[in-house]
N, CA, C and O atoms as a MOPAC input file, in Angstrom:
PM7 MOZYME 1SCF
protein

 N    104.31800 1   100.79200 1    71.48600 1
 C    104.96400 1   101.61900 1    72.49900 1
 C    106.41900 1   101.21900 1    72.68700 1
 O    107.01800 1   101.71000 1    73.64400 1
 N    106.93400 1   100.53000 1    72.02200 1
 C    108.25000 1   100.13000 1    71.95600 1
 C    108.66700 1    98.68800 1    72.83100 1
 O    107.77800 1    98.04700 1    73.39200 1
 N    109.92100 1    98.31000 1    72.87500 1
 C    110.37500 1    97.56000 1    73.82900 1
 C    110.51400 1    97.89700 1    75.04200 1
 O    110.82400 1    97.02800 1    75.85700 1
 N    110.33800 1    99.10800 1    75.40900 1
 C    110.67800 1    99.34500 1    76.48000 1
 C    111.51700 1    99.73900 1    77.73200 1
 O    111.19400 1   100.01900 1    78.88600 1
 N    113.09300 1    99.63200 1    76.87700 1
 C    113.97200 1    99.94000 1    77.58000 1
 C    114.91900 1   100.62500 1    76.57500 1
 O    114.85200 1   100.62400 1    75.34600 1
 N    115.86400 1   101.24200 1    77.43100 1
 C    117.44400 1   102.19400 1    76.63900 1
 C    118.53900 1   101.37400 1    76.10000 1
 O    118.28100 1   100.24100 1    76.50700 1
 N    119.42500 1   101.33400 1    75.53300 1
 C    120.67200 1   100.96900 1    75.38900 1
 C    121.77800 1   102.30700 1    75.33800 1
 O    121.65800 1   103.52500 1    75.20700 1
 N    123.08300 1   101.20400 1    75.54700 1
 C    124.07700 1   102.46800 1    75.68500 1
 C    125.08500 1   101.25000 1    74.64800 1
 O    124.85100 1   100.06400 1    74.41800 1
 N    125.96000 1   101.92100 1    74.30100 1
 C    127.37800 1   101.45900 1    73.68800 1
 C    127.49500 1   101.24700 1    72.19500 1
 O    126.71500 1   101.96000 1    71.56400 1
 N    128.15500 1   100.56700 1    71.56400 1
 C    128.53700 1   100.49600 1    70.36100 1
 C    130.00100 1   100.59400 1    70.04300 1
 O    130.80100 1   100.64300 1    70.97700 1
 N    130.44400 1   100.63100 1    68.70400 1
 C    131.79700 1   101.30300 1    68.50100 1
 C    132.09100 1   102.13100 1    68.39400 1
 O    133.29300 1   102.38900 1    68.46200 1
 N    130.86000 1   103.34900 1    68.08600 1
 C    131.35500 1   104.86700 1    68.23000 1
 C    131.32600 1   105.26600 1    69.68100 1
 O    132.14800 1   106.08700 1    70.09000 1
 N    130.23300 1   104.61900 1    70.66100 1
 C    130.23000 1   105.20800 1    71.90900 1
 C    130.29800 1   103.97100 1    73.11900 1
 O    129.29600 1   103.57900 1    73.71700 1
 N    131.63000 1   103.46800 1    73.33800 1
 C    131.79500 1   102.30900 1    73.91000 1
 C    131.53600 1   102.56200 1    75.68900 1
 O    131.97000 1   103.30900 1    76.56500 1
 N    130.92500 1   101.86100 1    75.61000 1
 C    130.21300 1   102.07100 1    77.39000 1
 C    130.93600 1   101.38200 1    78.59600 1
 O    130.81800 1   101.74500 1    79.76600 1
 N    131.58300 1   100.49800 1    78.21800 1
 C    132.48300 1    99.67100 1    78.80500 1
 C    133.83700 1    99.56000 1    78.25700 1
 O    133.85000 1    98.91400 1    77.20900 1
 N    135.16200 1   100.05800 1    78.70300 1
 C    136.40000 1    99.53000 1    78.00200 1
 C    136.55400 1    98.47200 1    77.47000 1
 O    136.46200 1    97.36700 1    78.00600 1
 N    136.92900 1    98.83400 1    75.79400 1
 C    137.45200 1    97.88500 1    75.49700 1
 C    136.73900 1    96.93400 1    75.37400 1
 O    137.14400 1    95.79800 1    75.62000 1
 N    134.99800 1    97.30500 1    74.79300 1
 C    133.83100 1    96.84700 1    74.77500 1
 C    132.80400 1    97.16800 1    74.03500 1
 O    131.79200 1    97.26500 1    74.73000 1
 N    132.54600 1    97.46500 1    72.44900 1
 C    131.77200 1    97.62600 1    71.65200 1
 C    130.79700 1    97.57000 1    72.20400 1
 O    130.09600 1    98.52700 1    71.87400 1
 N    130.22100 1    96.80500 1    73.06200 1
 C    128.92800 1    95.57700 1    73.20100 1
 C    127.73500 1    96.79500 1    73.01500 1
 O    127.89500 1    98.01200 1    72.91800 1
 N    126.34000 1    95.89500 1    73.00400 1
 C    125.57400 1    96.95800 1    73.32700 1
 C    124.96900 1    96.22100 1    75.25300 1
 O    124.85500 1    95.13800 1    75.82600 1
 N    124.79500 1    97.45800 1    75.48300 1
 C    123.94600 1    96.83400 1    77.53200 1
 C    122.81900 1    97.58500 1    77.06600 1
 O    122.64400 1    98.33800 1    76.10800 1
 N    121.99200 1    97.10800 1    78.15500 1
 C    120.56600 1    98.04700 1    78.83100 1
 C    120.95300 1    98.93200 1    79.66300 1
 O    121.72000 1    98.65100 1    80.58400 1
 N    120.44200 1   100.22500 1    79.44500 1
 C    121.13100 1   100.55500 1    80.61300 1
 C    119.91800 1   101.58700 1    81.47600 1
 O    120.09800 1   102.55900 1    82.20900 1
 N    118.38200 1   100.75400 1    80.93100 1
 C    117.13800 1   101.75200 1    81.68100 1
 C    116.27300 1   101.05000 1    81.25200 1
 O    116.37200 1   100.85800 1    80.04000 1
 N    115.11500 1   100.38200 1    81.93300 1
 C    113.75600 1    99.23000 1    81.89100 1
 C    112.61600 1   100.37000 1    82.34300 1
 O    112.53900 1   100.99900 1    83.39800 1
 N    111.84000 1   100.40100 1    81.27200 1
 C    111.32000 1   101.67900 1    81.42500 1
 C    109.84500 1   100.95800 1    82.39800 1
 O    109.05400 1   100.17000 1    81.87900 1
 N    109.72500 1   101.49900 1    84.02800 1
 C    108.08900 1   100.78700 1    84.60400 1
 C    107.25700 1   100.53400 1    83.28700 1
 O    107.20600 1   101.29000 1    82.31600 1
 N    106.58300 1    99.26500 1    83.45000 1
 C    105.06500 1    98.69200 1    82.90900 1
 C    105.64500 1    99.05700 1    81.47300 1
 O    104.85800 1    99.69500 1    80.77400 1
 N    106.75200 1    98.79500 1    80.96800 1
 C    106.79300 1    98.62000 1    79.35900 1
 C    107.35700 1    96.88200 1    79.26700 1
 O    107.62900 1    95.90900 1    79.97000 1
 N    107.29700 1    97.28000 1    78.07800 1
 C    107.42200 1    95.84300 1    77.75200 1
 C    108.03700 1    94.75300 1    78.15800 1
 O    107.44900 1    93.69000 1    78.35600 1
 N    109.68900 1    94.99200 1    78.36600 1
 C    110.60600 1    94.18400 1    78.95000 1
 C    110.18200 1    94.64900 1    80.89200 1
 O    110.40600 1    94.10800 1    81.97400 1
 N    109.79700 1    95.35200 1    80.63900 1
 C    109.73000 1    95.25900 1    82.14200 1
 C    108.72400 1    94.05500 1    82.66700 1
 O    108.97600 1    93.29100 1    83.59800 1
 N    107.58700 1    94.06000 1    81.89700 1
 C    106.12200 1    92.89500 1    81.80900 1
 C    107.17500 1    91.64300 1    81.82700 1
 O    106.95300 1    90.70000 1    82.58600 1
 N    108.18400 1    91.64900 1    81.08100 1
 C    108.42600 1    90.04100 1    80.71400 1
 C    109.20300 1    90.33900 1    81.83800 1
 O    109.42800 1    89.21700 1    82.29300 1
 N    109.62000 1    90.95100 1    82.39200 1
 C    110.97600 1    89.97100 1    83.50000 1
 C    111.93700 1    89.96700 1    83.31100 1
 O    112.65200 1    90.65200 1    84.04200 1
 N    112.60600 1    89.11500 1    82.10600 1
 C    113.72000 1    88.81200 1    81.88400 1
 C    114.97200 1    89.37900 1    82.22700 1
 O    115.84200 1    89.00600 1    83.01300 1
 N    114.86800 1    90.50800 1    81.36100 1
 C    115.63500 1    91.47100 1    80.54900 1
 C    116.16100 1    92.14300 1    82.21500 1
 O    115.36200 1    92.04700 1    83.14600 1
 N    117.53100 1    92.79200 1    82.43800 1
 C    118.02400 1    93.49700 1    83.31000 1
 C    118.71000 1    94.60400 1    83.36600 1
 O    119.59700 1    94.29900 1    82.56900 1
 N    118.94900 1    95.58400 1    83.68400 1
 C    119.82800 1    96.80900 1    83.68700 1
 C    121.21000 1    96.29200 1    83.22400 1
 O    121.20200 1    95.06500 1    83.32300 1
 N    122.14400 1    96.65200 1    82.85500 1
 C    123.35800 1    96.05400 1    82.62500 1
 C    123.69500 1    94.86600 1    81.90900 1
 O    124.81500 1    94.42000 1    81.66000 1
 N    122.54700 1    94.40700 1    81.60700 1
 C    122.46000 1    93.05300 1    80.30300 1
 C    123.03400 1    93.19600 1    79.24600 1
 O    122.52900 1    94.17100 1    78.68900 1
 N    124.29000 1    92.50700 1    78.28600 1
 C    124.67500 1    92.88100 1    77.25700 1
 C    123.73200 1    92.19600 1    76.19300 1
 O    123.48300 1    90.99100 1    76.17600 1
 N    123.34900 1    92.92900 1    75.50100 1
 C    122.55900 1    92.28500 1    74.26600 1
 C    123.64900 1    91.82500 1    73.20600 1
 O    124.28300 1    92.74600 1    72.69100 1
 N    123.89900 1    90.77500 1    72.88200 1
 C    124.46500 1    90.00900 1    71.92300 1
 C    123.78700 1    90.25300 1    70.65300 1
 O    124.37500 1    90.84300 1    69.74600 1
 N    122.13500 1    89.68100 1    70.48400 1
 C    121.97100 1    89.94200 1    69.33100 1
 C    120.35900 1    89.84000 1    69.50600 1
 O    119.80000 1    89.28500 1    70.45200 1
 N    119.55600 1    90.64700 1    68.12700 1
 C    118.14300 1    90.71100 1    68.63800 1
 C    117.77500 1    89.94300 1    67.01200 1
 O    118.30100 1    90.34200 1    65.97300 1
 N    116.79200 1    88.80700 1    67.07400 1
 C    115.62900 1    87.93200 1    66.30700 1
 C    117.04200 1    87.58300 1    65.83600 1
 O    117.36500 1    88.52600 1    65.11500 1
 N    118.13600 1    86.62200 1    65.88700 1
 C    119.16600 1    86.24500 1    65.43200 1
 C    120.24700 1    87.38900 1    64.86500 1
 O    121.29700 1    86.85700 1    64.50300 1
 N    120.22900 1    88.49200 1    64.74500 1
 C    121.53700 1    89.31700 1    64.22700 1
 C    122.11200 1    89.93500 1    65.13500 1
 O    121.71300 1    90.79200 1    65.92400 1
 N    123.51800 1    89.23100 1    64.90800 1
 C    124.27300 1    89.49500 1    65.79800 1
 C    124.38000 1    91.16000 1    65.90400 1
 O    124.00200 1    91.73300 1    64.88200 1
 N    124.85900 1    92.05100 1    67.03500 1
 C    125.12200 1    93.32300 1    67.46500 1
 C    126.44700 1    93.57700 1    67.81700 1
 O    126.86000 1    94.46200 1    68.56700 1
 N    127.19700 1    92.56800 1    67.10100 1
 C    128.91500 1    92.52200 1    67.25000 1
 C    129.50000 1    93.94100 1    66.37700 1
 O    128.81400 1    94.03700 1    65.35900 1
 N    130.21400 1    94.71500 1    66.42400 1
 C    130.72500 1    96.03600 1    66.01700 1
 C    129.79100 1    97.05700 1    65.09900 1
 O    129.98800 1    97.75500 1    64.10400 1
 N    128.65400 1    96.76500 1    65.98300 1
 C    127.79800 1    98.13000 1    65.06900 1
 C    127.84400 1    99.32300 1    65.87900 1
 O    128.11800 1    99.32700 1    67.07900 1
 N    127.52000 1   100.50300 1    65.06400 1
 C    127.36600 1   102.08700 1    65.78800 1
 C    126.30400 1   101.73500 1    66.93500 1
 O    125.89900 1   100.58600 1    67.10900 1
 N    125.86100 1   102.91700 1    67.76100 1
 C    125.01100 1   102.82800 1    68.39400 1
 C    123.89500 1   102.91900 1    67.49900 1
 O    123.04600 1   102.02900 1    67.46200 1
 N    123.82300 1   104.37200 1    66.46800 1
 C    122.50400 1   104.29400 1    65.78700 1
 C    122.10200 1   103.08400 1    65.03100 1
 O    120.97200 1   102.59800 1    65.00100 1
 N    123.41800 1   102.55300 1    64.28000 1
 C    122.85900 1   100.64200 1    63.96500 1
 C    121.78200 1    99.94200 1    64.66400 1
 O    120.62900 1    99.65800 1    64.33800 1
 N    122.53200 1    99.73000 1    65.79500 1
 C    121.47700 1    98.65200 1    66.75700 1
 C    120.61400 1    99.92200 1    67.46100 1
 O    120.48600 1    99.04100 1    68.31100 1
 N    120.18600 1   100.62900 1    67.75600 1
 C    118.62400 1   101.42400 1    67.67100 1
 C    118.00900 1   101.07300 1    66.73200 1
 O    116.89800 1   100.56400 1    66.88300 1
 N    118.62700 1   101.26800 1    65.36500 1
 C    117.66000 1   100.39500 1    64.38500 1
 C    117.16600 1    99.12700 1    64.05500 1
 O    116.02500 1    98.84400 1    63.69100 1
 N    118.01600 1    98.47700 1    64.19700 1
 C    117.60700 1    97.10800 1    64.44000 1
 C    116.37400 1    96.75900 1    65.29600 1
 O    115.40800 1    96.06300 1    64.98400 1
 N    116.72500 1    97.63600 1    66.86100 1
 C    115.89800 1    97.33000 1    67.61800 1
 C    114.20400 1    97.86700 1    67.32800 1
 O    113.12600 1    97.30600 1    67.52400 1
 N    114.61200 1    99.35200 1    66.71700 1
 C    113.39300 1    99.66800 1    65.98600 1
 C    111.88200 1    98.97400 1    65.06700 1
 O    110.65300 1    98.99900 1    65.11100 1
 N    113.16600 1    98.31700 1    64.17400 1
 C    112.69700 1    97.30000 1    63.52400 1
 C    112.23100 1    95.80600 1    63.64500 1
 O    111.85300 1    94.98500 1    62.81000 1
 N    112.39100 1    95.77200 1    64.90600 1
 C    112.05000 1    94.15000 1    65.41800 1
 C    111.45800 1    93.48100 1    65.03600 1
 O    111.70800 1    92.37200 1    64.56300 1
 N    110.15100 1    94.24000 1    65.21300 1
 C    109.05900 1    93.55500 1    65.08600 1
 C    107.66200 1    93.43500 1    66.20100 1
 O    107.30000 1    94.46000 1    66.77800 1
 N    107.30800 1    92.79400 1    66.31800 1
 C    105.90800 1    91.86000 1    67.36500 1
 C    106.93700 1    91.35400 1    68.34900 1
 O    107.23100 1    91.62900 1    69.51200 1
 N    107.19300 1    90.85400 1    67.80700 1
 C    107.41300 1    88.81100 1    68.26800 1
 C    109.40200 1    89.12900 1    68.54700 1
 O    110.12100 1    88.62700 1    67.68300 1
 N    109.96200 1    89.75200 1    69.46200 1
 C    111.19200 1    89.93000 1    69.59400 1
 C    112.15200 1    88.91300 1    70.31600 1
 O    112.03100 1    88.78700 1    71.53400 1
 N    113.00900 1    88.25000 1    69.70300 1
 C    113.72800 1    87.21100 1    70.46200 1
 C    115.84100 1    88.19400 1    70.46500 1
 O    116.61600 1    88.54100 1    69.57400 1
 N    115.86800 1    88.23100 1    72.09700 1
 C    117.26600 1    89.07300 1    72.64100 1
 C    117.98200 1    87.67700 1    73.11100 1
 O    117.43500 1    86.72700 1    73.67000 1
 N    119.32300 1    87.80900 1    72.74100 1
 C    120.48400 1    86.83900 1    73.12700 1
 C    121.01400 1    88.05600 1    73.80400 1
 O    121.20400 1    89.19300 1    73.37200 1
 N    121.25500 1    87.38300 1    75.28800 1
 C    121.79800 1    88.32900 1    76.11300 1
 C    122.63000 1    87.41100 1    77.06300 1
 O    122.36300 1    86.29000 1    77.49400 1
 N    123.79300 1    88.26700 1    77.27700 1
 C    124.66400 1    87.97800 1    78.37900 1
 C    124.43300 1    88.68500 1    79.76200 1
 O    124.54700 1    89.90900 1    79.82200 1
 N    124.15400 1    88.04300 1    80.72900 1
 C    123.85500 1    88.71500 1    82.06200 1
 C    125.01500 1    89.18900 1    83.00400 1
 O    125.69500 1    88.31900 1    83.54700 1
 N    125.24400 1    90.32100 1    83.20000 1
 C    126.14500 1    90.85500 1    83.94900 1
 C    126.27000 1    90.26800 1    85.23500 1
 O    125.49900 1    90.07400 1    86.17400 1
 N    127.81900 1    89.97600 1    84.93300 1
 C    128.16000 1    89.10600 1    86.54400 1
 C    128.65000 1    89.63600 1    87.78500 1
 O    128.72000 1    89.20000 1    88.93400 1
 N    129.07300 1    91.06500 1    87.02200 1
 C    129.59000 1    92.07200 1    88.07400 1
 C    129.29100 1    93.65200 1    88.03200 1
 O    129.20000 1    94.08100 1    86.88200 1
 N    129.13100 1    94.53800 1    88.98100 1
 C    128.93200 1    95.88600 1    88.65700 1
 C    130.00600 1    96.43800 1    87.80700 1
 O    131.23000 1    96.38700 1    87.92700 1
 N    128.77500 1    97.30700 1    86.37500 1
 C    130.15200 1    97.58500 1    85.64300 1
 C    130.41300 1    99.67000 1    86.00300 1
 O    129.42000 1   100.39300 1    85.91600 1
 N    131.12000 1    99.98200 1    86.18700 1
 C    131.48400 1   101.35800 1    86.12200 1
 C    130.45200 1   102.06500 1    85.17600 1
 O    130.33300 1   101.89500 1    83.96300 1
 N    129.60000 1   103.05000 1    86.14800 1
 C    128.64200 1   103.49100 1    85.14500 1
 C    127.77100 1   104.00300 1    85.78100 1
 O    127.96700 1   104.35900 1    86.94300 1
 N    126.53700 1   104.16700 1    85.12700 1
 C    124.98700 1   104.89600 1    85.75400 1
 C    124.69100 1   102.57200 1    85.68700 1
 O    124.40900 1   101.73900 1    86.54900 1
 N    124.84400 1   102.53500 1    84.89100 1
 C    124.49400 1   100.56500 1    84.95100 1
 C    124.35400 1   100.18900 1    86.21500 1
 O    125.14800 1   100.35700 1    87.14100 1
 N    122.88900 1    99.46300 1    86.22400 1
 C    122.87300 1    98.88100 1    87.86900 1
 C    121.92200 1    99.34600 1    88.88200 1
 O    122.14400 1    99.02400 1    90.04900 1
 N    120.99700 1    99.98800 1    88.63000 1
 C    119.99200 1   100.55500 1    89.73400 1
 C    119.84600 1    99.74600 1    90.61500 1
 O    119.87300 1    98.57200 1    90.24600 1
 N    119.69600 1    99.93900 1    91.67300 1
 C    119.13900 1    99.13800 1    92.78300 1
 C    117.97900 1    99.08500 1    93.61000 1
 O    117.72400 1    98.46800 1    94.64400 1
 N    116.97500 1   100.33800 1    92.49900 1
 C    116.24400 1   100.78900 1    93.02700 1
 C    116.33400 1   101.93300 1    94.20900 1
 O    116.44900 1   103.14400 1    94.01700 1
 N    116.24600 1   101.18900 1    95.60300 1
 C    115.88400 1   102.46400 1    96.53600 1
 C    117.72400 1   102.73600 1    96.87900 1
 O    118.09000 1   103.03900 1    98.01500 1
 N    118.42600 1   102.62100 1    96.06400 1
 C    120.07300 1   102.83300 1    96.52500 1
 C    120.72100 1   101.87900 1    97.31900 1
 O    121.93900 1   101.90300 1    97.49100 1
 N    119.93700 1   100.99300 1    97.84000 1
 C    120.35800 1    99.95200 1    98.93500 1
 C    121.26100 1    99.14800 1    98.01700 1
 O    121.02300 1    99.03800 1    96.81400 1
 N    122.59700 1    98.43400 1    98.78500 1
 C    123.36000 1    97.87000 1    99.04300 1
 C    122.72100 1    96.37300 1    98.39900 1
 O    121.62800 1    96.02400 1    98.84600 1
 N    123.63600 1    95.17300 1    96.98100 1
 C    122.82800 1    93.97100 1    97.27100 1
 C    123.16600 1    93.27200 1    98.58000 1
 O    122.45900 1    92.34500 1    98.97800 1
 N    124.37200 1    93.74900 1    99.34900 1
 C    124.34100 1    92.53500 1   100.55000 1
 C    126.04000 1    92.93700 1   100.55400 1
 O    126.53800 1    93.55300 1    99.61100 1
 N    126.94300 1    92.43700 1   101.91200 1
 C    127.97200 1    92.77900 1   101.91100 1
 C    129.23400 1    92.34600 1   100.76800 1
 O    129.02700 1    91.45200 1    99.94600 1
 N    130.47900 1    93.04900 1   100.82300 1
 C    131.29000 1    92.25500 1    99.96200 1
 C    132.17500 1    91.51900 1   100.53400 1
 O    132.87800 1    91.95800 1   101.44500 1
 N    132.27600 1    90.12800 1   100.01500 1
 C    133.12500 1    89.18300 1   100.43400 1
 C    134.08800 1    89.28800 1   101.61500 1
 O    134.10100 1    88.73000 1   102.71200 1
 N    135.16100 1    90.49000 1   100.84000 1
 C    135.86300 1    90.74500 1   101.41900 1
 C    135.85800 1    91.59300 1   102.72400 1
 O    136.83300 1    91.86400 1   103.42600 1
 N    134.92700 1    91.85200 1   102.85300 1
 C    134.14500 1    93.01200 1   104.44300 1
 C    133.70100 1    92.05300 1   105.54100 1
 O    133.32800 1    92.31400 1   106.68400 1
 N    133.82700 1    90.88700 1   104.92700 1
 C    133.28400 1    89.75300 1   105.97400 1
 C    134.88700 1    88.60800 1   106.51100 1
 O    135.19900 1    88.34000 1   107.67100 1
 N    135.76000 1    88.06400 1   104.98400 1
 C    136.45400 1    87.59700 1   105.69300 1
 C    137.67700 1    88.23600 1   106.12500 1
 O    138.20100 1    87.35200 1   106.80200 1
 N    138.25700 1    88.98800 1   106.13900 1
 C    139.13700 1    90.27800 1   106.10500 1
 C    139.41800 1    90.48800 1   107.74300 1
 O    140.50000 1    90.53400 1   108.32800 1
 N    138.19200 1    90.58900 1   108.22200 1
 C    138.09700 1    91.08000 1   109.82500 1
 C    138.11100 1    89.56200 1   110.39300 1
 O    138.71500 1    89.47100 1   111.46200 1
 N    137.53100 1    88.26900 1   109.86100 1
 C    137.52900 1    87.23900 1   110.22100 1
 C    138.46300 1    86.61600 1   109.91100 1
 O    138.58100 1    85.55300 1   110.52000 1
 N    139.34500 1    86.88600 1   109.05100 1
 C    140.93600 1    86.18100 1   108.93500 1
 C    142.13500 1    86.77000 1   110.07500 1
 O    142.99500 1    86.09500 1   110.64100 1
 N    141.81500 1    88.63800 1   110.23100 1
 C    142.65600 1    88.95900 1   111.25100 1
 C    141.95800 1    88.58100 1   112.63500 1
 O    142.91200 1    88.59300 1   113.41200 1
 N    140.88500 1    88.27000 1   113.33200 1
 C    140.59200 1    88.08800 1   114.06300 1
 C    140.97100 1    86.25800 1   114.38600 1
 O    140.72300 1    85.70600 1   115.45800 1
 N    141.32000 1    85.88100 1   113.72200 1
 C    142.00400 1    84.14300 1   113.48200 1
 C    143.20100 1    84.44200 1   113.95800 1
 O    143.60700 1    83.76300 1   114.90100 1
 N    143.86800 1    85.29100 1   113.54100 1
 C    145.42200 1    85.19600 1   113.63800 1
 C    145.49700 1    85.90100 1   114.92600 1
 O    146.43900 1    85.70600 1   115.69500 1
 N    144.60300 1    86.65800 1   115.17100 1
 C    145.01200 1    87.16600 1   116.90300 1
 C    144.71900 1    86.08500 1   117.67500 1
 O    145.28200 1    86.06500 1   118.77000 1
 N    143.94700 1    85.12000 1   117.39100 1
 C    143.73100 1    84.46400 1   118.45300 1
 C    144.84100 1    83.29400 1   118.61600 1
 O    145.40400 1    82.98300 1   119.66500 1
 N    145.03900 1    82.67100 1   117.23400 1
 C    146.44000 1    81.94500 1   117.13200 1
 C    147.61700 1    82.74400 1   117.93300 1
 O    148.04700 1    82.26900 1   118.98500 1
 N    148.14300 1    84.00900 1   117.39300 1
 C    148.78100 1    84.51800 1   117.93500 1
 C    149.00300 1    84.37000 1   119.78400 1
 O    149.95700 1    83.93800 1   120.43000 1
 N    147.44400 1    85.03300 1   120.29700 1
 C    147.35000 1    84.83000 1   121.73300 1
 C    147.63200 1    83.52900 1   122.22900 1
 O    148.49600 1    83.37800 1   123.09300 1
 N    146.65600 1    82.08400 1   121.52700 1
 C    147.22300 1    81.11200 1   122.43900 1
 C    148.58400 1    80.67300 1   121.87300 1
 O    148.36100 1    79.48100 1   122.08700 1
 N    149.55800 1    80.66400 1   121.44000 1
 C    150.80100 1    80.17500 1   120.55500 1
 C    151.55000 1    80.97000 1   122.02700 1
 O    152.28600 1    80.28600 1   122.73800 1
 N    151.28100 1    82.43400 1   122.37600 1
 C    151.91000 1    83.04000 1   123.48900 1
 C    151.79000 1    82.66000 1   124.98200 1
 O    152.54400 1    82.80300 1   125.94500 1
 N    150.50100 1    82.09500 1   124.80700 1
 C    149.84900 1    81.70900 1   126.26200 1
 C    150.61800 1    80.64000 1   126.13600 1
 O    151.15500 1    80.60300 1   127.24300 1
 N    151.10600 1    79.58400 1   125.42100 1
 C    151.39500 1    78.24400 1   125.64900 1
 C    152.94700 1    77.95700 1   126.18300 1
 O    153.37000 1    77.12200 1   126.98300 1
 N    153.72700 1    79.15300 1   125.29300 1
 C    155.11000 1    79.29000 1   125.65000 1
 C    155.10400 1    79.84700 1   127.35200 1
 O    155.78900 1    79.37800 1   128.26200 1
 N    154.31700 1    80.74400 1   127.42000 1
 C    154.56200 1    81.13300 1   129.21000 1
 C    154.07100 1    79.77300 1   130.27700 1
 O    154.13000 1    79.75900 1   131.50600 1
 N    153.65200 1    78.83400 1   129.49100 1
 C    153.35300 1    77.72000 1   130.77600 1
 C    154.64900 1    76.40800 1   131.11000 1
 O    154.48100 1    75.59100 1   132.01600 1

């Protein structure tokens, strides 16, 4: 029944600028990579049972992947950031958690008002 999941990219159809690579970009429920875990939406596959997936077409590495085998061993790089794309489900659409900057942003200007206020309060005494 296959591995279980999609890929996107290559050198004819680069999914990421300035990025041959191949990603996942769909873990299909109760297939294979989904059973193991591992494997993630947006994962760049480097290379599958040792061959590398460095500047092949897309239909290349479909074949490759075709051809695996049983017994499939993926060198993968795990995405460290959301990349521009359908890449990335989150499932029910939810949010992973705030961004950095939404937290200290309001807490850096809310520092400086208060510096501000007592620096003013101190000169009027």
């Amino acid at each position: 029944s296959g591995l279980g999941f999609n890929i996107v990219g290559g050198t004819d159809q680069q999914y990421v600028s300035n990025d041959s690579g191949i990603y996942v970009s769909w873990i299909k429920k109760d297939g294979a990579a989904y059973l193991d875990g591992r494997l993630q939406e947006g994962d760049k596959i480097l290379a599958v049972n040792g061959k590398d997936l460095k500047d092949l077409r897309h239909k290349d590495a479909v074949e490759l992947f075709m051809n695996a085998g049983y017994d499939v061993s993926l060198k993968i790089q795990r995405r460290l950031q959301p990349q521009n794309g359908p890449v990335g489900h989150q499932g029910d659409g939810e949010s992973g958690g705030l961004p950095l900057a939404a937290i200290l942003v309001p807490g850096l200007a809310l520092a400086a008002t208060a510096v501000w206020i007592l620096l003013r309060y101190r000169q009027r005494m």
